Coordinates of C-alpha atoms in Angstrom, one line a residue:
M944 CA -0.1 -0.1 -0.1
E945 CA 2.8 2.4 0.7
A946 CA 3.3 2.1 -2.9
I947 CA 0.7 2.3 -4.6
C948 CA 0.1 5.7 -1.9
D949 CA 4.0 6.5 -3.4
P950 CA 3.1 10.2 -5.1
D951 CA 5.1 9.5 -8.2
N952 CA 2.8 6.8 -7.9
I953 CA -0.3 8.9 -7.5
E954 CA 0.7 11.8 -10.0
A955 CA 0.9 9.2 -12.8
A956 CA -2.6 7.8 -12.0
L957 CA -3.8 11.3 -11.8
D958 CA -2.9 12.1 -15.0
A959 CA -3.6 9.0 -17.3
V960 CA -7.1 9.5 -15.1
V961 CA -7.3 12.8 -16.8
R962 CA -6.0 11.7 -19.9
N963 CA -9.0 9.2 -20.6
K964 CA -11.4 11.9 -19.6
G965 CA -15.1 9.8 -18.8
A966 CA -17.7 11.2 -16.7
P967 CA -18.1 11.9 -12.8
G968 CA -19.7 9.5 -10.8
I969 CA -22.0 9.8 -8.0
D970 CA -20.4 12.8 -6.8
G971 CA -20.8 14.7 -9.6
I972 CA -16.8 15.4 -9.6
T973 CA -15.7 16.2 -12.9
V974 CA -12.2 15.4 -14.6
K975 CA -11.1 18.5 -15.0
Q976 CA -12.4 19.7 -11.5
L977 CA -10.0 16.8 -9.7
P978 CA -6.9 17.6 -9.0
D979 CA -8.0 20.8 -6.9
I980 CA -9.7 18.4 -5.5
L981 CA -7.8 15.3 -5.0
K982 CA -4.7 17.6 -4.1
A983 CA -7.5 19.1 -1.2
R984 CA -8.4 15.5 0.1
W985 CA -5.2 13.6 -0.3
P986 CA -3.3 13.9 3.4
E987 CA -6.8 12.0 4.0
I988 CA -7.5 9.8 1.9
E989 CA -3.8 8.9 1.8
D990 CA -4.0 8.0 5.4
Q991 CA -7.7 5.8 5.2
L992 CA -6.0 4.0 2.7
L993 CA -2.5 3.0 4.8
Q994 CA -4.9 2.3 8.2
G995 CA -6.8 -0.1 5.9
R996 CA -9.8 1.9 6.5
Y997 CA -11.1 3.6 3.2
Q998 CA -14.0 3.0 1.5
P999 CA -14.4 3.3 -1.8
Q1000 CA -18.1 5.4 -2.9
P1001 CA -20.9 3.0 -4.9
V1002 CA -20.5 3.0 -9.1
R1003 CA -23.3 4.8 -11.3
R1004 CA -25.4 2.9 -13.3
V1005 CA -24.6 4.0 -17.2
R1006 CA -26.4 1.8 -20.5
I1007 CA -24.7 1.6 -23.3
P1008 CA -26.0 0.0 -27.1
K1009 CA -24.4 -3.3 -28.0
P1010 CA -23.4 -3.3 -31.7
D1011 CA -26.3 -6.5 -32.1
G1012 CA -28.7 -5.4 -29.5
G1013 CA -29.7 -4.8 -26.6
T1014 CA -28.0 -3.4 -23.7
R1015 CA -24.4 -3.5 -21.7
N1016 CA -24.2 -2.8 -17.5
L1017 CA -21.2 -0.2 -17.0
G1018 CA -20.2 1.3 -14.1
I1019 CA -18.6 4.9 -13.6
P1020 CA -16.5 4.7 -10.5
T1021 CA -16.1 8.8 -9.1
V1022 CA -12.9 10.4 -9.9
I1023 CA -11.5 10.0 -6.9
D1024 CA -11.9 6.1 -6.5
R1025 CA -11.0 5.7 -10.3
V1026 CA -7.4 7.7 -9.9
I1027 CA -7.0 5.3 -6.8
Q1028 CA -7.9 2.3 -8.7
Q1029 CA -5.3 3.5 -11.2
A1030 CA -2.4 3.7 -8.8
I1031 CA -3.2 0.5 -7.5
L1032 CA -3.2 -1.1 -11.4
L1033 CA 0.3 0.7 -11.8
R1034 CA 1.9 -1.0 -8.8
L1035 CA -0.3 -5.4 -10.1
Q1036 CA 0.2 -4.6 -14.2
P1037 CA 3.9 -4.9 -14.0
L1038 CA 4.1 -7.7 -11.5
W1039 CA 0.9 -9.8 -13.0
D1040 CA 1.5 -9.7 -17.0
P1041 CA 4.2 -11.4 -17.3
T1042 CA 2.6 -14.6 -15.6
F1043 CA -0.3 -14.3 -18.0
S1044 CA -0.5 -16.6 -21.1
E1045 CA 1.2 -16.0 -24.1
H1046 CA -2.7 -16.2 -25.8
S1047 CA -4.6 -14.5 -24.4
Y1048 CA -4.4 -10.3 -25.8
G1049 CA -7.5 -7.6 -24.2
F1050 CA -5.9 -5.5 -21.8
R1051 CA -2.6 -5.9 -21.7
P1052 CA 0.3 -3.5 -22.1
G1053 CA 2.1 -4.2 -25.7
R1054 CA -1.1 -7.3 -27.1
S1055 CA -3.9 -6.1 -29.8
A1056 CA -7.1 -7.0 -31.1
H1057 CA -4.6 -7.0 -34.4
Q1058 CA -2.1 -8.8 -33.1
A1059 CA -5.1 -11.8 -31.9
V1060 CA -6.8 -11.7 -35.1
A1061 CA -3.8 -12.5 -36.3
Q1062 CA -3.1 -15.4 -34.3
A1063 CA -6.1 -16.8 -35.0
Q1064 CA -5.6 -16.6 -38.4
A1065 CA -2.2 -18.6 -38.1
Y1066 CA -4.3 -21.3 -37.2
I1067 CA -6.3 -22.4 -40.0
I1068 CA -3.7 -21.3 -42.3
E1069 CA -1.9 -24.5 -39.7
G1070 CA -5.0 -26.7 -40.6
Y1071 CA -7.2 -26.3 -37.9
R1072 CA -10.2 -25.4 -39.5
F1073 CA -12.9 -25.7 -36.9
V1074 CA -13.4 -23.4 -33.8
V1075 CA -14.8 -23.6 -30.6
D1076 CA -16.2 -19.8 -30.3
I1077 CA -17.1 -19.6 -26.3
D1078 CA -18.9 -16.3 -25.9
L1079 CA -19.4 -15.6 -22.2
A1080 CA -22.8 -14.3 -20.7
K1081 CA -22.7 -11.5 -19.0
F1082 CA -19.0 -12.2 -17.7
F1083 CA -18.4 -8.7 -16.0
D1084 CA -21.2 -9.3 -14.3
R1085 CA -21.3 -13.0 -12.5
V1086 CA -17.0 -13.3 -11.9
N1087 CA -17.7 -14.8 -8.6
H1088 CA -16.2 -12.5 -5.7
D1089 CA -14.7 -15.2 -3.4
R1090 CA -13.5 -17.2 -6.3
L1091 CA -11.4 -14.1 -7.4
M1092 CA -10.1 -12.3 -4.3
A1093 CA -8.8 -16.1 -3.8
A1094 CA -6.7 -15.2 -7.0
V1095 CA -5.9 -12.1 -6.0
A1096 CA -4.5 -13.5 -2.1
A1097 CA -1.8 -16.2 -3.8
R1098 CA -0.8 -13.2 -5.1
V1099 CA -0.2 -10.0 -2.9
T1100 CA 0.2 -10.3 0.8
D1101 CA -0.9 -6.7 2.0
R1102 CA -4.0 -7.0 4.1
R1103 CA -4.8 -3.5 4.0
L1104 CA -4.9 -4.0 -0.4
L1105 CA -6.7 -7.0 -0.1
R1106 CA -10.2 -5.6 1.5
L1107 CA -9.0 -2.5 -0.7
I1108 CA -10.2 -4.6 -3.8
R1109 CA -12.7 -6.4 -1.9
S1110 CA -14.3 -3.3 -1.2
Y1111 CA -14.4 -2.3 -4.7
L1112 CA -15.6 -5.8 -5.7
T1113 CA -19.0 -4.6 -3.4
A1114 CA -19.6 -1.3 -3.2
G1115 CA -22.5 -1.1 -5.1
V1116 CA -24.3 0.4 -7.6
L1117 CA -26.4 3.9 -7.7
D1118 CA -29.2 3.6 -10.4
N1119 CA -31.6 6.0 -11.1
G1120 CA -31.2 7.0 -7.0
L1121 CA -31.8 3.3 -6.1
F1122 CA -29.4 1.6 -4.0
E1123 CA -27.9 -2.2 -5.6
D1124 CA -26.0 -4.1 -3.7
S1125 CA -22.5 -6.1 -5.5
R1126 CA -22.4 -9.9 -4.8
E1127 CA -20.8 -10.7 -7.4
G1128 CA -19.0 -9.3 -10.7
T1129 CA -16.5 -6.8 -11.6
P1130 CA -18.1 -3.5 -12.8
Q1131 CA -17.1 -2.6 -16.4
G1132 CA -15.9 1.1 -16.8
G1133 CA -13.1 0.7 -13.5
P1134 CA -9.2 0.8 -15.0
L1135 CA -8.4 -2.0 -12.1
S1136 CA -11.5 -4.2 -13.7
P1137 CA -9.8 -5.3 -16.9
L1138 CA -6.9 -6.8 -14.8
L1139 CA -8.9 -8.6 -12.3
S1140 CA -11.0 -9.7 -15.3
N1141 CA -7.6 -11.5 -16.9
L1142 CA -6.9 -12.5 -13.5
V1143 CA -9.5 -14.8 -12.9
L1144 CA -9.9 -16.0 -16.8
D1145 CA -6.4 -17.4 -16.8
E1146 CA -7.3 -20.5 -15.1
L1147 CA -9.3 -20.7 -18.2
D1148 CA -6.4 -19.8 -20.6
R1149 CA -3.7 -22.4 -17.7
E1150 CA -6.0 -25.6 -18.3
L1151 CA -6.2 -24.8 -22.4
K1152 CA -2.9 -24.5 -22.4
R1153 CA -2.7 -28.3 -20.2
R1154 CA -4.6 -29.1 -22.6
G1155 CA -2.2 -29.1 -25.5
H1156 CA -5.4 -26.7 -27.3
R1157 CA -4.6 -23.7 -30.0
F1158 CA -6.5 -21.0 -28.9
V1159 CA -6.6 -16.9 -28.1
R1160 CA -8.5 -15.0 -26.1
Y1161 CA -9.7 -11.5 -25.8
A1162 CA -11.5 -10.6 -22.6
D1163 CA -14.5 -13.3 -22.7
D1164 CA -14.0 -14.3 -26.1
C1165 CA -11.9 -17.2 -26.5
N1166 CA -11.4 -18.9 -29.7
V1167 CA -10.1 -22.4 -29.6
Y1168 CA -9.1 -24.0 -33.3
V1169 CA -9.0 -27.9 -34.2
R1170 CA -8.2 -29.6 -36.8
S1171 CA -12.4 -31.6 -37.0
E1172 CA -16.0 -31.4 -36.3
K1173 CA -16.0 -34.0 -34.0
A1174 CA -13.1 -32.2 -32.3
G1175 CA -15.0 -29.6 -32.0
R1176 CA -18.2 -30.7 -30.6
R1177 CA -16.1 -32.7 -27.9
V1178 CA -14.5 -29.6 -26.9
M1179 CA -17.1 -27.8 -26.3
E1180 CA -19.3 -29.6 -24.2
S1181 CA -15.8 -30.6 -21.5
L1182 CA -15.4 -26.4 -21.8
T1183 CA -18.3 -25.8 -21.2
R1184 CA -18.5 -28.6 -18.0
F1185 CA -15.6 -26.2 -16.5
I1186 CA -15.9 -22.9 -17.1
E1187 CA -19.9 -23.9 -15.5
R1188 CA -18.5 -25.9 -12.3
R1189 CA -15.5 -25.2 -12.1
L1190 CA -15.3 -20.9 -12.9
K1191 CA -18.8 -20.2 -11.8
L1192 CA -19.7 -18.5 -15.4
Q1193 CA -22.1 -19.4 -17.6
I1194 CA -21.1 -19.7 -21.9
N1195 CA -23.5 -18.0 -24.0
A1196 CA -25.6 -20.8 -26.0
E1197 CA -27.1 -18.8 -28.6
K1198 CA -23.4 -17.5 -29.1
S1199 CA -20.7 -20.1 -28.9
A1200 CA -20.6 -22.8 -31.5
V1201 CA -18.4 -25.2 -33.7
A1202 CA -18.0 -23.5 -36.9
R1203 CA -15.9 -23.1 -40.6
P1204 CA -13.7 -19.9 -39.4
W1205 CA -15.7 -18.3 -42.2
H1206 CA -18.5 -18.4 -40.8
R1207 CA -17.7 -17.0 -38.1
T1208 CA -16.3 -13.2 -36.5
F1209 CA -13.7 -13.0 -34.1
L1210 CA -12.9 -9.5 -33.0
G1211 CA -14.7 -7.9 -36.1
F1212 CA -13.1 -9.6 -38.7
T1213 CA -12.8 -13.1 -40.5
V1214 CA -11.6 -15.3 -42.8
R1215 CA -12.4 -16.0 -46.3
N1216 CA -12.8 -19.7 -47.4
E1217 CA -10.3 -19.9 -50.3
P1218 CA -6.3 -21.6 -49.9
E1219 CA -4.6 -18.9 -48.6
F1220 CA -7.4 -17.5 -46.2
R1221 CA -7.1 -13.8 -45.7
R1222 CA -9.0 -12.0 -43.0
C1223 CA -11.9 -9.5 -43.2
I1224 CA -14.0 -7.6 -42.4
A1225 CA -17.4 -9.4 -40.7
N1226 CA -20.6 -8.5 -42.3
K1227 CA -22.3 -7.5 -39.0
A1228 CA -19.1 -4.8 -38.4
V1229 CA -19.3 -3.6 -42.3
I1230 CA -23.2 -2.9 -41.5
R1231 CA -22.7 -1.1 -37.7
F1232 CA -20.5 1.1 -39.9
K1233 CA -22.5 2.0 -42.3
H1234 CA -25.5 2.6 -40.3
R1235 CA -23.1 5.8 -38.4
V1236 CA -22.8 6.9 -41.8
R1237 CA -25.9 7.2 -42.7
E1238 CA -26.5 8.4 -38.7
L1239 CA -23.9 11.2 -39.8
T1240 CA -25.2 12.0 -43.2
G1241 CA -28.1 12.9 -43.6
R1242 CA -30.4 14.9 -45.9
H1243 CA -31.9 16.8 -43.7
R1244 CA -29.2 17.1 -40.7
G1245 CA -29.6 20.9 -41.3
I1246 CA -25.5 21.0 -41.2
T1247 CA -22.8 23.0 -44.5
L1248 CA -21.3 19.9 -46.1
E1249 CA -17.7 21.1 -45.0
R1250 CA -18.8 20.2 -41.0
M1251 CA -20.0 16.9 -42.4
I1252 CA -17.4 16.4 -43.4
R1253 CA -15.5 17.0 -40.9
E1254 CA -17.2 15.4 -37.7
L1255 CA -17.4 11.7 -40.8
V1256 CA -13.9 12.3 -40.8
S1257 CA -13.6 12.3 -37.1
Y1258 CA -15.5 8.6 -37.2
L1259 CA -14.1 7.9 -40.5
R1260 CA -10.3 7.9 -39.0
G1261 CA -10.8 5.4 -36.0
W1262 CA -12.7 2.7 -37.9
A1263 CA -9.5 2.6 -40.7
G1264 CA -7.0 1.8 -38.0
Y1265 CA -8.9 -0.2 -36.6
F1266 CA -10.2 -2.3 -40.1
G1267 CA -7.7 -1.4 -42.1
F1268 CA -5.9 -4.8 -40.4
S1269 CA -8.0 -6.5 -43.4
Q1270 CA -6.0 -8.2 -46.4
W1271 CA -9.4 -7.4 -48.9
H1272 CA -9.3 -4.0 -49.1
E1273 CA -12.9 -2.6 -48.2
L1274 CA -11.6 0.3 -47.8
Q1275 CA -11.6 1.1 -51.1
S1276 CA -15.4 0.4 -52.3
L1277 CA -16.7 1.5 -49.0
D1278 CA -14.9 5.7 -49.8
S1279 CA -16.4 5.7 -53.0
W1280 CA -20.8 4.7 -51.1
I1281 CA -19.5 7.5 -48.5
R1282 CA -18.6 9.6 -51.4
R1283 CA -21.8 9.0 -53.1
R1284 CA -23.8 9.5 -49.8
L1285 CA -22.5 13.2 -50.1
R1286 CA -23.3 13.8 -53.6
C1287 CA -26.7 12.6 -52.7
V1288 CA -26.2 14.9 -50.0
V1289 CA -25.4 18.1 -51.5
W1290 CA -28.4 17.4 -54.3
V1291 CA -31.3 17.6 -51.8
Q1292 CA -29.3 20.5 -49.9
W1293 CA -30.1 22.7 -53.4
K1294 CA -33.2 21.8 -53.0
T1295 CA -34.8 23.9 -56.2
L1296 CA -34.3 23.4 -59.9
G1297 CA -32.8 26.5 -59.9
R1298 CA -30.1 26.4 -57.4
R1299 CA -29.6 22.8 -58.5
Y1300 CA -28.4 24.2 -61.8
H1301 CA -26.1 27.2 -60.9
E1302 CA -24.2 24.9 -58.2
L1303 CA -24.0 22.4 -60.8
R1304 CA -22.4 25.6 -63.5
R1305 CA -20.4 27.1 -60.5
L1306 CA -18.8 23.4 -60.4
G1307 CA -17.7 23.1 -63.7
V1308 CA -20.4 21.2 -65.8
P1309 CA -20.8 22.1 -69.1
G1310 CA -24.4 24.0 -69.9
P1311 CA -26.5 20.5 -71.4
A1312 CA -25.4 18.2 -68.6
A1313 CA -26.2 20.4 -66.0
S1314 CA -29.7 21.1 -68.0
E1315 CA -30.2 17.2 -68.8
A1316 CA -29.7 16.9 -64.5
V1317 CA -31.4 19.4 -63.1
F1318 CA -35.1 18.4 -65.0
S1319 CA -33.9 14.5 -64.8
P1320 CA -36.8 12.2 -63.5
K1321 CA -34.5 10.4 -60.5
G1322 CA -33.9 10.4 -57.2
P1323 CA -31.7 11.8 -54.4
W1324 CA -29.3 8.3 -54.7
R1325 CA -29.9 7.7 -58.2
M1326 CA -28.8 11.0 -58.5
S1327 CA -25.5 10.9 -56.5
F1328 CA -24.4 8.3 -59.2
T1329 CA -25.0 10.6 -62.2
N1330 CA -21.7 12.1 -64.9
A1331 CA -23.0 15.2 -63.6
M1332 CA -22.9 15.2 -60.1
H1333 CA -19.9 13.2 -60.8
R1334 CA -18.4 16.4 -62.6
A1335 CA -19.2 17.9 -60.0
F1336 CA -17.9 16.6 -56.8
T1337 CA -14.5 15.0 -57.9
N1338 CA -12.8 12.7 -56.0
A1339 CA -10.1 15.2 -56.4
R1340 CA -12.9 18.2 -54.7
F1341 CA -13.4 16.3 -51.6
K1342 CA -9.8 15.6 -50.8
R1343 CA -9.8 19.2 -51.2
L1344 CA -12.9 19.5 -48.2
G1345 CA -10.6 17.3 -46.1
L1346 CA -12.7 13.8 -47.4
L1347 CA -9.4 11.7 -47.7
P1348 CA -9.7 7.9 -48.9
M1349 CA -9.7 5.9 -45.0
E1350 CA -6.5 4.1 -46.4
K1351 CA -4.9 7.8 -46.2
L1352 CA -7.0 8.5 -43.2
V1353 CA -4.6 5.6 -41.0
D1354 CA -1.9 7.0 -42.4
A1355 CA -2.5 11.7 -42.1

């Protein structure tokens, strides 16, 4: 606990919390207010931590929509509790992380989802053409506290720290003004939860390694690669027993399956059923992407094209930074679709025949072509694909407006 409360460690934890921003907890204190408030209150908080008397506040319940439907429950700690959790993380992660499995990639320094996807692809190329896709039902909400604390106690001897970690697990939740006890689970939203989740699932990693399986795990997404469907069904059955009886967790039967890898999605990617087994963006990820782009490029948003492109580019840069890892070059066709969406928006925004003719001429479209476009019976989406609109809004013009191809946005 003395090492956790070291001034340099607390300063580093404070910097990390401020850098990560985030919403306030139940006390309403914001990240912007945090440095001054922490400075004033730290002597009292430090004394409570060193005496083993510190009591965290309940987390604030926030529900966010899942990409595939439903909601995910987050528990937002107060900013002060986030600093303390971050300070614990800074001391424990360097000690624990080297002991975790090489097949675990989630929430670990120097490891990424891309590495997990590449390793999964390597197993498929090696000849392991069936995947046991295991999805844990509401994992973060169902972690058994006693089993977790036993695992922590095997690595930590300071009773004050053990008491503090348990108090974070049992601090409770404030949901629309109503308090709920926390009898199980590690609330998603705190800096310490990812490390604790990896500790819980380290036992699964060790069991899979003991059995000699080829597997990849990213947080609660675990894929085991085998050579036959029969072997896959046997592995699924035995792992379900192990996870539910030993780890006291539950398999999501609807989302788990034994199947060909090209019929499953892993971290937003899949592989193509071809000799090279190239990785590509999963259909669900493309559908979600198009839904978000449609929202950002709504025809009746009432904002300028320039502002629309700025907002769009902010989203595209992050999306392309992740999905540009695909080997199938889907970004090029999506770029073309996005430009067509924007041409459609412009056509609607121009509204009148006279305005449309004037703008087309101003943008270099010859008179006859502009007249033909203006008097065309086609709707906005079909008009966005016409020669006149392509001449008015060339790829070069979109670049000048700030809309670079996604591959270029990643490098920019």
